[in-house]
Amino acid sequence: MVIRQVSLETVCGITSRLPENTKPEAAFAGKSNVGKSSLINALMNRKSLARTSAQPGKTQTINFYNINEEMYFVDLPGYGYAKAPEEIKAQWGKMIERYLHKSRMLKLVFLLVDIRHAPSANDRIMYEWIMGQNYRPVIIATKLDKIKRSQIQKQVKEIRLGLGAPQDTIIIPFSAQTRQGREEIWELLDGCLKGALPRTGQEA
């Protein structure tokens, strides 16, 4: 897709009503500081529309980015930020779960996991939430430039096993620095415009 126009159209807080969009949505979930904003900016060919920060827990809202008046990128709150109060972390979780449950236009869910490490307990919980809403998430293994090429397959296998993901789960190594993986992600997004990826329990 040629990116002609992008805008931050809707920002939803804890008590906000979710928008009733009529265009396909692709959601991005991941723990704090996993590189979610950097990925979204790379996909949109923008440097800083999605706010990046060295401070974890920056995204505390659900942000809807309108892409070419054709689809939405939905940036979900980063989870697992240790310094956030338990009450706030619980509210972020409820926001994410409510969106996954209620959105009628959600076609594709990306779960971001740091390729350098085994999935955390929070990563596994998020994976199970997504699966529990009958979506089959695509795993984006971020920070690819931080490891050696010879380590990639080993780390991808560790992520698959750590999440308990089926063998046919799509896992795409990605680097915001080199943009490796961007084309593969956009192939899936282009497919999202033509129809949803299979949900769990459905024929492919």
Short mmCIF file of N, CA, C and O in Angstrom, two decimals, residues 25-164:
data_model
loop_
_atom_site.label_atom_id
_atom_site.label_comp_id
_atom_site.label_asym_id
_atom_site.label_seq_id
_atom_site.Cartn_x
_atom_site.Cartn_y
_atom_site.Cartn_z
N GLU A 25 -9.99 -2.95 10.83
CA GLU A 25 -9.05 -2.55 11.87
C GLU A 25 -7.98 -3.64 12.05
O GLU A 25 -8.28 -4.83 12.00
N ALA A 26 -6.74 -3.19 12.24
CA ALA A 26 -5.64 -4.08 12.61
C ALA A 26 -5.10 -3.57 13.94
O ALA A 26 -4.72 -2.41 14.05
N ALA A 27 -5.09 -4.44 14.96
CA ALA A 27 -4.69 -4.03 16.30
C ALA A 27 -3.28 -4.49 16.61
O ALA A 27 -2.83 -5.55 16.15
N PHE A 28 -2.58 -3.68 17.43
CA PHE A 28 -1.21 -3.96 17.82
C PHE A 28 -1.14 -4.01 19.34
O PHE A 28 -1.43 -3.02 20.02
N ALA A 29 -0.75 -5.17 19.87
CA ALA A 29 -0.63 -5.36 21.31
C ALA A 29 0.80 -5.74 21.66
O ALA A 29 1.50 -6.36 20.86
N GLY A 30 1.23 -5.36 22.84
CA GLY A 30 2.58 -5.71 23.27
C GLY A 30 2.90 -5.07 24.60
O GLY A 30 2.27 -4.08 24.98
N LYS A 31 3.87 -5.62 25.28
CA LYS A 31 4.22 -5.08 26.58
C LYS A 31 4.91 -3.72 26.41
O LYS A 31 5.38 -3.36 25.32
N SER A 32 4.97 -2.97 27.50
CA SER A 32 5.62 -1.67 27.47
C SER A 32 7.05 -1.79 26.99
O SER A 32 7.77 -2.72 27.37
N ASN A 33 7.45 -0.88 26.13
CA ASN A 33 8.84 -0.78 25.66
C ASN A 33 9.25 -1.92 24.75
O ASN A 33 10.44 -2.19 24.59
N VAL A 34 8.27 -2.59 24.09
CA VAL A 34 8.62 -3.67 23.16
C VAL A 34 8.87 -3.15 21.75
O VAL A 34 9.32 -3.87 20.87
N GLY A 35 8.57 -1.85 21.53
CA GLY A 35 8.79 -1.26 20.21
C GLY A 35 7.53 -1.12 19.39
O GLY A 35 7.59 -1.03 18.15
N LYS A 36 6.38 -1.03 20.05
CA LYS A 36 5.11 -0.98 19.34
C LYS A 36 4.96 0.32 18.54
O LYS A 36 4.57 0.29 17.36
N SER A 37 5.26 1.44 19.18
CA SER A 37 5.15 2.73 18.47
C SER A 37 6.13 2.81 17.31
O SER A 37 5.81 3.33 16.23
N SER A 38 7.33 2.28 17.50
CA SER A 38 8.33 2.28 16.42
C SER A 38 7.85 1.45 15.24
O SER A 38 8.05 1.83 14.08
N LEU A 39 7.22 0.31 15.51
CA LEU A 39 6.67 -0.52 14.44
C LEU A 39 5.57 0.22 13.69
O LEU A 39 5.57 0.25 12.44
N ILE A 40 4.65 0.81 14.42
CA ILE A 40 3.53 1.51 13.78
C ILE A 40 4.04 2.66 12.93
O ILE A 40 3.59 2.87 11.80
N ASN A 41 5.00 3.43 13.46
CA ASN A 41 5.57 4.52 12.68
C ASN A 41 6.25 4.01 11.41
O ASN A 41 6.13 4.61 10.34
N ALA A 42 6.97 2.89 11.52
CA ALA A 42 7.64 2.32 10.34
C ALA A 42 6.63 1.89 9.30
O ALA A 42 6.83 2.10 8.10
N LEU A 43 5.53 1.30 9.73
CA LEU A 43 4.49 0.86 8.78
C LEU A 43 3.82 2.06 8.11
O LEU A 43 3.44 1.98 6.95
N MET A 44 3.68 3.15 8.85
CA MET A 44 3.01 4.33 8.31
C MET A 44 3.96 5.26 7.57
O MET A 44 3.54 6.29 7.03
N ASN A 45 5.25 4.92 7.56
CA ASN A 45 6.26 5.80 6.95
C ASN A 45 6.27 7.18 7.60
O ASN A 45 6.42 8.20 6.94
N ARG A 46 6.10 7.19 8.90
CA ARG A 46 6.15 8.42 9.67
C ARG A 46 7.20 8.27 10.76
O ARG A 46 7.42 7.18 11.27
N LYS A 47 7.82 9.38 11.15
CA LYS A 47 8.87 9.29 12.15
C LYS A 47 8.33 9.30 13.58
O LYS A 47 8.87 8.65 14.46
N SER A 48 7.27 10.04 13.82
CA SER A 48 6.87 10.20 15.22
C SER A 48 5.37 10.43 15.41
O SER A 48 4.97 11.05 16.38
N LEU A 49 4.53 9.92 14.48
CA LEU A 49 3.09 10.10 14.69
C LEU A 49 2.65 9.28 15.90
O LEU A 49 1.95 9.76 16.78
N ALA A 50 3.05 8.01 15.93
CA ALA A 50 2.85 7.21 17.14
C ALA A 50 4.00 7.55 18.09
O ALA A 50 5.16 7.45 17.73
N ARG A 51 3.67 7.98 19.29
CA ARG A 51 4.68 8.51 20.20
C ARG A 51 5.54 7.40 20.77
O ARG A 51 5.05 6.46 21.35
N THR A 52 6.86 7.54 20.57
CA THR A 52 7.81 6.59 21.15
C THR A 52 8.43 7.24 22.38
O THR A 52 8.54 8.46 22.47
N SER A 53 8.83 6.42 23.31
CA SER A 53 9.41 6.94 24.54
C SER A 53 10.32 5.91 25.17
O SER A 53 10.07 4.71 25.09
N ALA A 54 11.40 6.39 25.82
CA ALA A 54 12.25 5.49 26.58
C ALA A 54 11.57 5.11 27.90
O ALA A 54 12.00 4.22 28.60
N GLN A 55 10.51 5.86 28.24
CA GLN A 55 9.77 5.58 29.47
C GLN A 55 8.65 4.58 29.20
O GLN A 55 7.72 4.88 28.45
N PRO A 56 8.72 3.39 29.77
CA PRO A 56 7.66 2.41 29.54
C PRO A 56 6.32 2.89 30.05
O PRO A 56 6.23 3.77 30.90
N GLY A 57 5.24 2.30 29.53
CA GLY A 57 3.91 2.62 30.00
C GLY A 57 3.36 3.91 29.43
O GLY A 57 2.40 4.48 29.95
N LYS A 58 3.95 4.42 28.35
CA LYS A 58 3.55 5.70 27.79
C LYS A 58 2.16 5.64 27.17
O LYS A 58 1.36 6.55 27.33
N THR A 59 1.87 4.56 26.44
CA THR A 59 0.56 4.44 25.80
C THR A 59 -0.44 3.95 26.84
O THR A 59 -0.41 2.80 27.26
N GLN A 60 -1.33 4.84 27.27
CA GLN A 60 -2.33 4.50 28.27
C GLN A 60 -3.74 4.62 27.71
O GLN A 60 -4.72 4.61 28.46
N THR A 61 -3.83 4.75 26.40
CA THR A 61 -5.11 4.88 25.72
C THR A 61 -5.13 3.92 24.52
O THR A 61 -4.10 3.38 24.14
N ILE A 62 -6.31 3.75 23.94
CA ILE A 62 -6.42 3.02 22.68
C ILE A 62 -6.47 4.07 21.58
O ILE A 62 -7.37 4.91 21.54
N ASN A 63 -5.48 4.05 20.70
CA ASN A 63 -5.34 5.07 19.66
C ASN A 63 -5.69 4.48 18.29
O ASN A 63 -5.13 3.46 17.90
N PHE A 64 -6.58 5.16 17.58
CA PHE A 64 -7.02 4.71 16.26
C PHE A 64 -6.42 5.62 15.19
O PHE A 64 -6.72 6.82 15.13
N TYR A 65 -5.56 5.05 14.35
CA TYR A 65 -4.92 5.78 13.25
C TYR A 65 -5.63 5.44 11.94
O TYR A 65 -5.70 4.28 11.55
N ASN A 66 -6.13 6.47 11.28
CA ASN A 66 -6.81 6.30 9.99
C ASN A 66 -5.76 6.27 8.89
O ASN A 66 -4.98 7.20 8.73
N ILE A 67 -5.74 5.18 8.14
CA ILE A 67 -4.75 4.99 7.08
C ILE A 67 -5.45 5.11 5.72
O ILE A 67 -6.26 4.25 5.34
N ASN A 68 -5.18 6.18 5.01
CA ASN A 68 -5.70 6.38 3.64
C ASN A 68 -7.22 6.32 3.54
O ASN A 68 -7.76 6.04 2.46
N GLU A 69 -7.92 6.55 4.65
CA GLU A 69 -9.38 6.40 4.66
C GLU A 69 -9.80 4.99 4.23
O GLU A 69 -10.91 4.78 3.75
N GLU A 70 -8.89 4.01 4.43
CA GLU A 70 -9.17 2.63 4.01
C GLU A 70 -9.19 1.65 5.17
O GLU A 70 -9.87 0.64 5.12
N MET A 71 -8.39 1.94 6.22
CA MET A 71 -8.32 1.01 7.35
C MET A 71 -7.80 1.76 8.57
O MET A 71 -7.37 2.92 8.47
N TYR A 72 -7.85 1.10 9.72
CA TYR A 72 -7.34 1.68 10.96
C TYR A 72 -6.25 0.79 11.55
O TYR A 72 -6.38 -0.44 11.57
N PHE A 73 -5.19 1.45 12.04
CA PHE A 73 -4.25 0.81 12.94
C PHE A 73 -4.73 1.15 14.35
O PHE A 73 -4.98 2.32 14.65
N VAL A 74 -4.84 0.15 15.20
CA VAL A 74 -5.32 0.36 16.56
C VAL A 74 -4.18 0.02 17.53
O VAL A 74 -3.78 -1.13 17.66
N ASP A 75 -3.67 1.05 18.19
CA ASP A 75 -2.54 0.92 19.11
C ASP A 75 -3.11 0.71 20.52
O ASP A 75 -3.69 1.62 21.10
N LEU A 76 -2.96 -0.50 21.04
CA LEU A 76 -3.49 -0.84 22.36
C LEU A 76 -2.50 -0.47 23.46
O LEU A 76 -1.29 -0.42 23.22
N PRO A 77 -2.98 -0.22 24.68
CA PRO A 77 -2.07 0.17 25.77
C PRO A 77 -1.00 -0.90 26.01
O PRO A 77 -1.29 -2.09 25.98
N GLY A 78 0.23 -0.44 26.25
CA GLY A 78 1.29 -1.38 26.59
C GLY A 78 1.03 -1.99 27.96
O GLY A 78 0.63 -1.30 28.89
N TYR A 79 1.26 -3.28 28.08
CA TYR A 79 0.99 -3.96 29.34
C TYR A 79 2.29 -4.35 30.03
O TYR A 79 3.37 -4.29 29.43
N GLY A 80 2.18 -4.74 31.30
CA GLY A 80 3.34 -5.25 32.01
C GLY A 80 4.28 -4.18 32.55
O GLY A 80 5.40 -4.50 32.94
N TYR A 81 3.84 -2.92 32.62
CA TYR A 81 4.69 -1.86 33.15
C TYR A 81 4.71 -1.98 34.67
O TYR A 81 3.72 -1.71 35.35
N ALA A 82 5.84 -2.40 35.21
CA ALA A 82 5.93 -2.79 36.62
C ALA A 82 5.62 -1.64 37.59
O ALA A 82 5.08 -1.88 38.67
N LYS A 83 5.94 -0.41 37.21
CA LYS A 83 5.78 0.71 38.15
C LYS A 83 4.35 1.26 38.19
O LYS A 83 4.04 2.08 39.04
N ALA A 84 3.50 0.82 37.28
CA ALA A 84 2.11 1.29 37.30
C ALA A 84 1.38 0.65 38.48
O ALA A 84 1.59 -0.52 38.79
N PRO A 85 0.49 1.40 39.15
CA PRO A 85 -0.30 0.82 40.24
C PRO A 85 -1.13 -0.35 39.73
O PRO A 85 -1.56 -0.36 38.58
N GLU A 86 -1.36 -1.33 40.61
CA GLU A 86 -2.10 -2.52 40.21
C GLU A 86 -3.48 -2.17 39.68
O GLU A 86 -3.98 -2.78 38.74
N GLU A 87 -4.11 -1.17 40.28
CA GLU A 87 -5.45 -0.77 39.84
C GLU A 87 -5.43 -0.26 38.40
O GLU A 87 -6.31 -0.58 37.60
N ILE A 88 -4.40 0.52 38.07
CA ILE A 88 -4.28 1.06 36.71
C ILE A 88 -3.99 -0.06 35.73
O ILE A 88 -4.58 -0.13 34.64
N LYS A 89 -3.10 -0.99 36.11
CA LYS A 89 -2.79 -2.12 35.22
C LYS A 89 -4.04 -2.95 34.95
O LYS A 89 -4.27 -3.41 33.83
N ALA A 90 -4.87 -3.12 35.97
CA ALA A 90 -6.11 -3.88 35.79
C ALA A 90 -7.05 -3.16 34.84
O ALA A 90 -7.71 -3.78 34.00
N GLN A 91 -7.09 -1.83 34.93
CA GLN A 91 -7.95 -1.04 34.03
C GLN A 91 -7.47 -1.12 32.60
O GLN A 91 -8.27 -1.22 31.67
N TRP A 92 -6.14 -1.08 32.39
CA TRP A 92 -5.61 -1.22 31.02
C TRP A 92 -6.00 -2.57 30.45
O TRP A 92 -6.40 -2.68 29.29
N GLY A 93 -5.89 -3.61 31.29
CA GLY A 93 -6.27 -4.94 30.84
C GLY A 93 -7.73 -5.01 30.43
O GLY A 93 -8.07 -5.60 29.40
N LYS A 94 -8.59 -4.38 31.21
CA LYS A 94 -10.02 -4.38 30.89
C LYS A 94 -10.29 -3.62 29.59
O LYS A 94 -11.15 -4.01 28.80
N MET A 95 -9.54 -2.52 29.36
CA MET A 95 -9.69 -1.76 28.12
C MET A 95 -9.38 -2.64 26.92
O MET A 95 -10.12 -2.67 25.93
N ILE A 96 -8.26 -3.35 27.01
CA ILE A 96 -7.84 -4.21 25.89
C ILE A 96 -8.85 -5.32 25.66
O ILE A 96 -9.27 -5.58 24.53
N GLU A 97 -9.27 -5.96 26.74
CA GLU A 97 -10.21 -7.07 26.62
C GLU A 97 -11.55 -6.58 26.05
O GLU A 97 -12.15 -7.25 25.20
N ARG A 98 -11.98 -5.41 26.48
CA ARG A 98 -13.25 -4.85 25.98
C ARG A 98 -13.16 -4.58 24.48
O ARG A 98 -14.09 -4.88 23.72
N TYR A 99 -12.02 -4.03 24.05
CA TYR A 99 -11.87 -3.76 22.61
C TYR A 99 -11.87 -5.06 21.81
O TYR A 99 -12.57 -5.17 20.80
N LEU A 100 -11.08 -6.04 22.25
CA LEU A 100 -11.02 -7.30 21.51
C LEU A 100 -12.40 -7.97 21.43
O LEU A 100 -12.73 -8.62 20.43
N HIS A 101 -13.18 -7.80 22.47
CA HIS A 101 -14.50 -8.45 22.52
C HIS A 101 -15.54 -7.72 21.68
O HIS A 101 -16.39 -8.34 21.05
N LYS A 102 -15.46 -6.36 21.67
CA LYS A 102 -16.56 -5.58 21.11
C LYS A 102 -16.35 -5.09 19.68
O LYS A 102 -17.32 -4.79 18.98
N SER A 103 -15.11 -4.96 19.24
CA SER A 103 -14.90 -4.40 17.91
C SER A 103 -15.47 -5.32 16.83
O SER A 103 -15.17 -6.51 16.78
N ARG A 104 -16.29 -4.74 15.97
CA ARG A 104 -16.89 -5.51 14.88
C ARG A 104 -16.04 -5.48 13.62
O ARG A 104 -16.27 -6.26 12.70
N MET A 105 -15.07 -4.58 13.56
CA MET A 105 -14.26 -4.41 12.34
C MET A 105 -12.83 -4.91 12.52
O MET A 105 -12.01 -4.76 11.63
N LEU A 106 -12.53 -5.51 13.67
CA LEU A 106 -11.18 -6.00 13.90
C LEU A 106 -10.93 -7.24 13.05
O LEU A 106 -11.61 -8.26 13.19
N LYS A 107 -9.98 -7.15 12.15
CA LYS A 107 -9.69 -8.22 11.20
C LYS A 107 -8.36 -8.93 11.47
O LYS A 107 -8.17 -10.07 11.04
N LEU A 108 -7.46 -8.25 12.15
CA LEU A 108 -6.10 -8.78 12.29
C LEU A 108 -5.49 -8.26 13.59
O LEU A 108 -5.60 -7.07 13.88
N VAL A 109 -4.90 -9.16 14.37
CA VAL A 109 -4.27 -8.78 15.63
C VAL A 109 -2.79 -9.15 15.59
O VAL A 109 -2.44 -10.30 15.30
N PHE A 110 -1.94 -8.18 15.86
CA PHE A 110 -0.51 -8.40 15.96
C PHE A 110 -0.12 -8.38 17.44
O PHE A 110 -0.49 -7.46 18.16
N LEU A 111 0.64 -9.38 17.86
CA LEU A 111 1.18 -9.40 19.21
C LEU A 111 2.69 -9.27 19.11
O LEU A 111 3.35 -10.10 18.48
N LEU A 112 3.23 -8.22 19.72
CA LEU A 112 4.66 -7.95 19.65
C LEU A 112 5.38 -8.57 20.84
O LEU A 112 4.95 -8.40 21.99
N VAL A 113 6.47 -9.27 20.56
CA VAL A 113 7.29 -9.90 21.58
C VAL A 113 8.75 -9.60 21.25
O VAL A 113 9.16 -9.66 20.09
N ASP A 114 9.54 -9.26 22.25
CA ASP A 114 10.97 -8.98 22.07
C ASP A 114 11.69 -10.26 21.68
O ASP A 114 11.67 -11.25 22.42
N ILE A 115 12.34 -10.26 20.52
CA ILE A 115 12.98 -11.47 20.00
C ILE A 115 14.14 -11.93 20.87
O ILE A 115 14.55 -13.09 20.81
N ARG A 116 14.66 -11.06 21.71
CA ARG A 116 15.84 -11.40 22.52
C ARG A 116 15.50 -12.29 23.71
O ARG A 116 16.39 -12.90 24.29
N HIS A 117 14.22 -12.33 24.08
CA HIS A 117 13.85 -13.00 25.32
C HIS A 117 12.69 -13.97 25.10
O HIS A 117 11.89 -13.81 24.18
N ALA A 118 12.59 -14.95 25.99
CA ALA A 118 11.42 -15.81 26.00
C ALA A 118 10.20 -14.98 26.38
O ALA A 118 10.32 -13.99 27.12
N PRO A 119 9.01 -15.31 25.89
CA PRO A 119 7.81 -14.57 26.24
C PRO A 119 7.60 -14.52 27.76
O PRO A 119 7.83 -15.51 28.46
N SER A 120 7.17 -13.36 28.23
CA SER A 120 6.91 -13.20 29.66
C SER A 120 5.54 -13.77 30.01
O SER A 120 4.74 -14.13 29.13
N ALA A 121 5.25 -13.82 31.30
CA ALA A 121 3.93 -14.27 31.74
C ALA A 121 2.84 -13.37 31.17
O ALA A 121 1.78 -13.84 30.75
N ASN A 122 3.10 -12.06 31.11
CA ASN A 122 2.12 -11.13 30.55
C ASN A 122 1.93 -11.36 29.05
O ASN A 122 0.82 -11.22 28.54
N ASP A 123 3.00 -11.70 28.35
CA ASP A 123 2.88 -12.02 26.93
C ASP A 123 1.96 -13.23 26.74
O ASP A 123 1.10 -13.25 25.85
N ARG A 124 2.15 -14.24 27.57
CA ARG A 124 1.32 -15.45 27.46
C ARG A 124 -0.15 -15.15 27.78
O ARG A 124 -1.05 -15.67 27.12
N ILE A 125 -0.36 -14.31 28.80
CA ILE A 125 -1.74 -13.93 29.14
C ILE A 125 -2.39 -13.21 27.98
O ILE A 125 -3.54 -13.48 27.61
N MET A 126 -1.66 -12.26 27.37
CA MET A 126 -2.22 -11.52 26.24
C MET A 126 -2.51 -12.44 25.07
O MET A 126 -3.56 -12.33 24.42
N TYR A 127 -1.60 -13.36 24.79
CA TYR A 127 -1.81 -14.33 23.71
C TYR A 127 -3.09 -15.13 23.97
O TYR A 127 -3.92 -15.33 23.07
N GLU A 128 -3.28 -15.56 25.20
CA GLU A 128 -4.46 -16.34 25.55
C GLU A 128 -5.73 -15.50 25.47
O GLU A 128 -6.78 -16.00 25.06
N TRP A 129 -5.65 -14.23 25.85
CA TRP A 129 -6.80 -13.32 25.69
C TRP A 129 -7.21 -13.23 24.22
O TRP A 129 -8.39 -13.32 23.89
N ILE A 130 -6.23 -13.00 23.37
CA ILE A 130 -6.51 -12.84 21.94
C ILE A 130 -7.13 -14.13 21.39
O ILE A 130 -8.16 -14.09 20.68
N MET A 131 -6.54 -15.26 21.71
CA MET A 131 -7.08 -16.54 21.26
C MET A 131 -8.47 -16.77 21.84
O MET A 131 -9.35 -17.33 21.17
N GLY A 132 -8.67 -16.32 23.09
CA GLY A 132 -9.96 -16.49 23.74
C GLY A 132 -11.08 -15.72 23.07
O GLY A 132 -12.26 -16.07 23.22
N GLN A 133 -10.72 -14.66 22.32
CA GLN A 133 -11.71 -13.90 21.57
C GLN A 133 -11.81 -14.41 20.13
O GLN A 133 -12.38 -13.75 19.27
N ASN A 134 -11.23 -15.58 19.89
CA ASN A 134 -11.31 -16.25 18.58
C ASN A 134 -10.53 -15.55 17.47
O ASN A 134 -10.91 -15.62 16.30
N TYR A 135 -9.44 -14.87 17.85
CA TYR A 135 -8.52 -14.33 16.86
C TYR A 135 -7.24 -15.14 16.89
O TYR A 135 -6.81 -15.60 17.96
N ARG A 136 -6.64 -15.31 15.74
CA ARG A 136 -5.36 -16.01 15.63
C ARG A 136 -4.28 -14.96 15.42
O ARG A 136 -4.09 -14.48 14.30
N PRO A 137 -3.57 -14.55 16.47
CA PRO A 137 -2.65 -13.42 16.33
C PRO A 137 -1.43 -13.74 15.49
O PRO A 137 -0.94 -14.87 15.46
N VAL A 138 -0.94 -12.72 14.79
CA VAL A 138 0.35 -12.77 14.13
C VAL A 138 1.38 -12.24 15.12
O VAL A 138 1.19 -11.18 15.72
N ILE A 139 2.45 -12.99 15.32
CA ILE A 139 3.48 -12.59 16.28
C ILE A 139 4.56 -11.79 15.57
O ILE A 139 5.12 -12.27 14.58
N ILE A 140 4.84 -10.60 16.07
CA ILE A 140 5.94 -9.78 15.55
C ILE A 140 7.07 -9.84 16.56
O ILE A 140 6.92 -9.41 17.71
N ALA A 141 8.20 -10.42 16.15
CA ALA A 141 9.38 -10.53 17.02
C ALA A 141 10.24 -9.30 16.80
O ALA A 141 10.99 -9.21 15.82
N THR A 142 10.12 -8.32 17.70
CA THR A 142 10.77 -7.02 17.52
C THR A 142 12.24 -7.03 17.94
O THR A 142 12.73 -8.00 18.51
N LYS A 143 12.90 -5.90 17.62
CA LYS A 143 14.30 -5.67 17.99
C LYS A 143 15.24 -6.68 17.32
O LYS A 143 16.25 -7.12 17.91
N LEU A 144 14.92 -7.04 16.09
CA LEU A 144 15.70 -8.02 15.34
C LEU A 144 17.16 -7.60 15.20
O LEU A 144 18.06 -8.45 15.19
N ASP A 145 17.41 -6.30 15.09
CA ASP A 145 18.78 -5.82 14.89
C ASP A 145 19.64 -6.00 16.13
O ASP A 145 20.86 -5.80 16.07
N LYS A 146 19.04 -6.40 17.25
CA LYS A 146 19.80 -6.57 18.50
C LYS A 146 20.41 -7.96 18.65
O LYS A 146 21.14 -8.21 19.61
N ILE A 147 20.10 -8.87 17.71
CA ILE A 147 20.67 -10.22 17.81
C ILE A 147 21.41 -10.56 16.52
O ILE A 147 21.23 -9.91 15.49
N LYS A 148 22.21 -11.61 16.57
CA LYS A 148 22.93 -12.07 15.39
C LYS A 148 21.99 -12.86 14.49
O LYS A 148 21.04 -13.51 14.95
N ARG A 149 22.27 -12.82 13.21
CA ARG A 149 21.44 -13.56 12.24
C ARG A 149 21.36 -15.05 12.59
O ARG A 149 20.30 -15.68 12.43
N SER A 150 22.47 -15.60 13.10
CA SER A 150 22.51 -17.03 13.42
C SER A 150 21.58 -17.39 14.59
O SER A 150 21.28 -18.57 14.81
N GLN A 151 21.13 -16.39 15.34
CA GLN A 151 20.28 -16.64 16.50
C GLN A 151 18.78 -16.58 16.18
O GLN A 151 17.96 -16.96 17.01
N ILE A 152 18.44 -16.11 14.98
CA ILE A 152 17.03 -15.81 14.69
C ILE A 152 16.13 -17.02 14.84
O ILE A 152 15.12 -16.98 15.55
N GLN A 153 16.48 -18.12 14.17
CA GLN A 153 15.60 -19.30 14.21
C GLN A 153 15.45 -19.85 15.62
O GLN A 153 14.36 -20.28 16.01
N LYS A 154 16.52 -19.85 16.38
CA LYS A 154 16.47 -20.33 17.76
C LYS A 154 15.51 -19.47 18.59
O LYS A 154 14.69 -20.00 19.37
N GLN A 155 15.59 -18.15 18.41
CA GLN A 155 14.74 -17.24 19.19
C GLN A 155 13.28 -17.34 18.75
O GLN A 155 12.37 -17.27 19.58
N VAL A 156 13.06 -17.49 17.45
CA VAL A 156 11.69 -17.65 16.96
C VAL A 156 11.06 -18.92 17.54
O VAL A 156 9.90 -18.92 17.98
N LYS A 157 11.84 -19.98 17.59
CA LYS A 157 11.35 -21.24 18.17
C LYS A 157 11.03 -21.05 19.64
O LYS A 157 10.01 -21.56 20.15
N GLU A 158 11.88 -20.31 20.35
CA GLU A 158 11.66 -20.07 21.78
C GLU A 158 10.37 -19.28 22.00
O GLU A 158 9.62 -19.55 22.95
N ILE A 159 10.10 -18.32 21.13
CA ILE A 159 8.86 -17.55 21.24
C ILE A 159 7.65 -18.44 20.99
O ILE A 159 6.65 -18.39 21.73
N ARG A 160 7.72 -19.26 19.96
CA ARG A 160 6.60 -20.16 19.64
C ARG A 160 6.30 -21.10 20.81
O ARG A 160 5.15 -21.25 21.23
N LEU A 161 7.36 -21.70 21.35
CA LEU A 161 7.18 -22.63 22.47
C LEU A 161 6.72 -21.90 23.73
O LEU A 161 5.86 -22.39 24.47
N GLY A 162 7.28 -20.71 23.95
CA GLY A 162 6.93 -19.95 25.15
C GLY A 162 5.48 -19.50 25.18
O GLY A 162 4.87 -19.41 26.25
N LEU A 163 4.91 -19.22 24.01
CA LEU A 163 3.50 -18.82 23.92
C LEU A 163 2.58 -20.03 23.84
O LEU A 163 1.37 -19.90 24.02
N GLY A 164 3.16 -21.20 23.52
CA GLY A 164 2.32 -22.36 23.27
C GLY A 164 1.56 -22.21 21.97
O GLY A 164 0.43 -22.69 21.84
#
